[in-house]
Short mmCIF file of C-alpha atoms in Angstrom, two decimals:
data_model
loop_
_atom_site.label_atom_id
_atom_site.label_comp_id
_atom_site.label_asym_id
_atom_site.label_seq_id
_atom_site.Cartn_x
_atom_site.Cartn_y
_atom_site.Cartn_z
CA MET A 1 -33.62 2.69 26.24
CA THR A 2 -30.47 3.35 24.25
CA LYS A 3 -28.18 0.95 22.53
CA THR A 4 -25.65 0.98 25.34
CA ASP A 5 -28.51 0.38 27.90
CA ARG A 6 -29.65 -2.65 25.86
CA SER A 7 -26.26 -4.15 25.61
CA LEU A 8 -25.84 -3.91 29.36
CA ALA A 9 -29.36 -5.19 30.19
CA PHE A 10 -29.78 -8.16 32.51
CA PRO A 11 -29.13 -11.37 30.47
CA SER A 12 -31.45 -14.14 30.40
CA TRP A 13 -30.60 -17.45 32.30
CA GLY A 14 -29.29 -19.08 29.07
CA ALA A 15 -27.07 -16.21 28.25
CA PHE A 16 -23.86 -17.97 29.37
CA GLU A 17 -24.46 -21.35 27.59
CA ASN A 18 -21.32 -22.53 25.68
CA TRP A 19 -19.15 -20.12 27.80
CA THR A 20 -15.88 -21.45 29.18
CA ALA A 21 -14.53 -20.15 32.47
CA LEU A 22 -10.92 -20.25 33.63
CA ILE A 23 -10.63 -20.82 37.36
CA VAL A 24 -7.18 -19.65 38.72
CA HIS A 25 -7.43 -21.36 42.12
CA ARG A 26 -5.69 -24.32 43.86
CA ARG A 27 -7.58 -27.61 44.09
CA HIS A 28 -10.25 -26.97 46.71
CA ALA A 29 -13.88 -27.49 47.58
CA ASN A 30 -14.52 -23.89 46.51
CA VAL A 31 -13.53 -24.72 43.01
CA ASP A 32 -15.91 -27.73 43.04
CA ALA A 33 -18.73 -25.49 44.16
CA ILE A 34 -18.06 -22.91 41.44
CA THR A 35 -17.76 -25.70 38.84
CA GLN A 36 -21.07 -27.15 39.92
CA GLN A 37 -22.87 -23.86 39.69
CA LEU A 38 -21.27 -23.14 36.30
CA GLN A 39 -22.39 -26.53 34.90
CA ARG A 40 -26.05 -25.77 35.85
CA ILE A 41 -25.94 -22.63 33.49
CA GLY A 42 -24.16 -24.36 30.75
CA VAL A 43 -20.68 -22.99 31.35
CA GLU A 44 -17.58 -25.31 31.07
CA ALA A 45 -14.80 -24.85 33.78
CA VAL A 46 -11.04 -25.18 33.33
CA GLU A 47 -8.78 -25.05 36.37
CA CYS A 48 -5.29 -23.47 36.38
CA TRP A 49 -2.92 -23.05 39.29
CA PRO A 50 -0.68 -21.38 40.28
CA ASP A 51 -0.24 -19.09 37.31
CA VAL A 52 -1.53 -18.49 33.86
CA PRO A 53 1.42 -19.08 31.39
CA GLU A 54 2.63 -15.90 29.85
CA ASN A 55 1.99 -17.26 26.33
CA ALA A 56 -1.29 -18.85 27.34
CA ASP A 57 -4.12 -18.41 24.72
CA ILE A 58 -6.80 -16.63 26.69
CA SER A 59 -9.21 -16.35 23.67
CA PRO A 60 -11.09 -19.71 24.54
CA PHE A 61 -12.27 -18.28 27.86
CA ASN A 62 -15.18 -15.97 28.43
CA ILE A 63 -14.44 -15.13 32.14
CA VAL A 64 -11.84 -15.72 34.66
CA PHE A 65 -12.28 -16.48 38.39
CA PHE A 66 -9.06 -15.90 40.51
CA ASP A 67 -8.07 -16.41 44.01
CA VAL A 68 -7.40 -13.40 46.00
CA ASP A 69 -5.94 -15.11 49.13
CA MET A 70 -2.96 -16.60 47.45
CA GLY A 71 -2.73 -14.40 44.28
CA TYR A 72 0.50 -12.51 43.45
CA ASP A 73 1.75 -9.88 41.09
CA GLY A 74 2.71 -11.36 37.62
CA GLN A 75 0.33 -14.18 37.93
CA PHE A 76 -1.57 -13.30 34.84
CA PRO A 77 -0.27 -12.57 31.27
CA TRP A 78 -1.86 -9.10 31.31
CA GLN A 79 -1.30 -5.95 33.32
CA PRO A 80 -3.60 -5.08 36.33
CA GLN A 81 -6.98 -3.85 35.32
CA GLN A 82 -6.25 -4.87 31.66
CA ALA A 83 -7.77 -8.38 31.66
CA PRO A 84 -9.08 -9.25 28.14
CA VAL A 85 -12.29 -10.79 29.63
CA PRO A 86 -14.40 -10.14 32.70
CA THR A 87 -12.93 -11.26 35.98
CA VAL A 88 -14.37 -12.50 39.29
CA ALA A 89 -12.27 -12.13 42.56
CA LEU A 90 -12.60 -15.08 45.04
CA ILE A 91 -11.99 -13.49 48.48
CA GLY A 92 -11.59 -15.33 51.69
CA SER A 93 -9.19 -13.21 53.70
CA GLU A 94 -10.16 -9.61 54.73
CA ALA A 95 -6.41 -8.72 55.45
CA PRO A 96 -5.93 -5.18 54.18
CA GLY A 97 -3.03 -6.29 51.89
CA ARG A 98 -5.15 -8.86 50.20
CA ILE A 99 -7.92 -6.42 49.68
CA ASP A 100 -5.58 -3.86 48.27
CA TRP A 101 -4.19 -6.48 45.87
CA ALA A 102 -7.66 -7.44 44.78
CA LEU A 103 -8.57 -3.79 44.08
CA ARG A 104 -5.51 -3.41 42.03
CA GLN A 105 -6.42 -6.13 39.69
CA GLY A 106 -9.58 -4.37 38.87
CA ALA A 107 -11.88 -7.33 39.18
CA ASP A 108 -15.41 -6.79 37.66
CA ALA A 109 -17.14 -8.77 40.38
CA GLN A 110 -16.40 -10.81 43.51
CA LEU A 111 -17.40 -13.87 45.38
CA ILE A 112 -16.92 -14.37 49.13
CA LYS A 113 -15.45 -17.69 50.16
CA PRO A 114 -16.36 -20.31 51.14
CA ILE A 115 -18.63 -20.69 48.15
CA GLY A 116 -21.98 -22.07 48.72
CA SER A 117 -24.59 -23.38 46.35
CA ALA A 118 -25.44 -19.96 44.72
CA GLY A 119 -23.93 -16.71 43.82
CA VAL A 120 -21.93 -17.64 40.66
CA TYR A 121 -24.73 -16.60 38.23
CA SER A 122 -25.06 -13.17 39.89
CA ALA A 123 -21.30 -12.76 39.73
CA LEU A 124 -21.32 -13.62 36.06
CA VAL A 125 -23.94 -10.96 35.28
CA ILE A 126 -22.20 -8.23 37.31
CA ALA A 127 -18.87 -9.06 35.91
CA MET A 128 -20.04 -8.92 32.31
CA HIS A 129 -21.90 -5.79 32.95
CA ASN A 130 -19.05 -3.97 34.58
CA PHE A 131 -16.50 -5.18 32.00
CA HIS A 132 -18.53 -3.81 29.09
CA ARG A 133 -19.42 -0.63 30.83
CA ARG A 134 -15.61 -0.09 31.75
CA HIS A 135 -14.60 -0.71 28.18
CA ALA A 136 -17.26 1.59 26.78
CA LEU A 137 -16.12 4.34 29.05
CA ALA A 138 -12.51 3.81 28.14
CA THR A 139 -13.38 3.91 24.46
CA GLU A 140 -15.31 7.23 25.04
CA ILE A 141 -12.49 8.88 26.96
CA GLY A 142 -10.03 7.78 24.27
CA ALA A 143 -12.32 9.38 21.65
CA LEU A 144 -12.57 12.66 23.71
CA ARG A 145 -8.74 12.67 24.14
CA ASP A 146 -8.17 12.27 20.41
CA SER A 147 -10.75 14.97 19.62
CA LEU A 148 -8.93 17.30 22.16
CA ASP A 149 -5.54 16.53 20.65
CA GLN A 150 -6.79 17.26 17.24
CA ARG A 151 -8.29 20.63 18.36
CA GLU A 152 -5.03 21.48 19.97
CA ALA A 153 -3.20 20.64 16.73
CA VAL A 154 -5.49 22.97 14.79
CA ALA A 155 -5.03 25.72 17.36
CA GLN A 156 -1.23 25.45 17.27
CA ALA A 157 -1.05 25.37 13.49
CA THR A 158 -3.31 28.39 13.24
CA ALA A 159 -1.12 30.40 15.76
CA ILE A 160 2.05 29.56 13.84
CA LEU A 161 0.56 30.73 10.60
CA MET A 162 -0.62 33.87 12.22
CA LEU A 163 2.88 34.78 13.53
CA ALA A 164 4.70 33.59 10.43
CA GLU A 165 2.55 35.34 7.98
CA ASN A 166 0.98 38.19 10.02
CA MET A 167 -2.54 36.86 9.56
CA SER A 168 -5.62 37.18 11.56
CA PRO A 169 -6.89 34.01 13.35
CA ARG A 170 -9.72 33.81 10.74
CA GLN A 171 -7.32 34.05 7.75
CA ALA A 172 -4.88 31.51 9.25
CA TYR A 173 -7.56 29.03 9.86
CA GLN A 174 -9.04 29.64 6.27
CA LYS A 175 -5.57 28.96 4.69
CA LEU A 176 -5.39 25.79 6.67
CA ARG A 177 -8.86 24.74 5.65
CA LEU A 178 -8.15 25.44 1.96
CA ALA A 179 -4.88 23.38 2.14
CA ALA A 180 -6.90 20.48 3.67
CA MET A 181 -9.61 20.68 0.84
CA THR A 182 -6.86 20.66 -1.73
CA GLU A 183 -5.23 17.55 -0.22
CA ARG A 184 -8.73 16.05 0.50
CA VAL A 185 -7.95 15.57 4.09
CA SER A 186 -9.64 16.86 7.27
CA VAL A 187 -8.41 20.13 8.71
CA GLU A 188 -7.20 18.21 11.87
CA ALA A 189 -4.96 15.97 9.58
CA MET A 190 -3.64 18.89 7.71
CA ALA A 191 -2.87 20.72 11.05
CA ARG A 192 -0.90 17.69 12.20
CA ARG A 193 0.95 17.37 8.83
CA PHE A 194 1.84 21.04 8.94
CA LEU A 195 3.08 20.67 12.63
CA ASN A 196 5.19 17.72 11.70
CA GLU A 197 6.79 19.64 8.82
CA GLN A 198 7.45 22.49 11.16
CA GLN A 199 9.21 20.20 13.57
CA ALA A 200 11.17 18.46 10.81
CA GLY A 201 12.64 21.77 9.62
CA PRO A 202 14.58 22.56 12.84
CA ASP A 203 15.60 18.86 13.15
CA ARG A 204 17.05 19.01 9.59
CA GLU A 205 18.93 22.21 10.48
CA ARG A 206 20.48 20.66 13.50
CA ALA A 207 21.48 17.63 11.58
#
């Protein structure tokens, strides 16, 4: 089992003790049912309706439950699919518009209303798993994009040197590498610096 697999492993029953959940839902029996289930696993519940203030401090909360049936754009102080904590959608209506809105929010798990005496623990586990997996994938994709950008910068800098100084690809890259060694930076950083200097030259001439 890899480190990532371990971090996404099924948590024990007490894994959520001392958590605090924010329930964005009007006063309702469904909220009472969620609160009771949360209390059984050691999670404190805080209710909020109709919206989460734009300057609200979300840091005390470990998870957010939100109503889909009466939810609306701009209800949360974050952009869709960018919640800082795992989220659980509370779905009662199967109207296409409501389902579409729920999908756009990017909830990590869902609970179907009316809420009974079970289901919240499973929703917590699924939401936590999906949230961490989503962020791990986003981090990996970001790293791959950075790596691709760096390679493109090296390729561009090498091509410019080849044309400007009539060099072979190997000679141009070697010159770039030696400059990087002299400055004690990576080849990628030197390539980016070289490209910035090339761009600054025409800008100065136009000024």
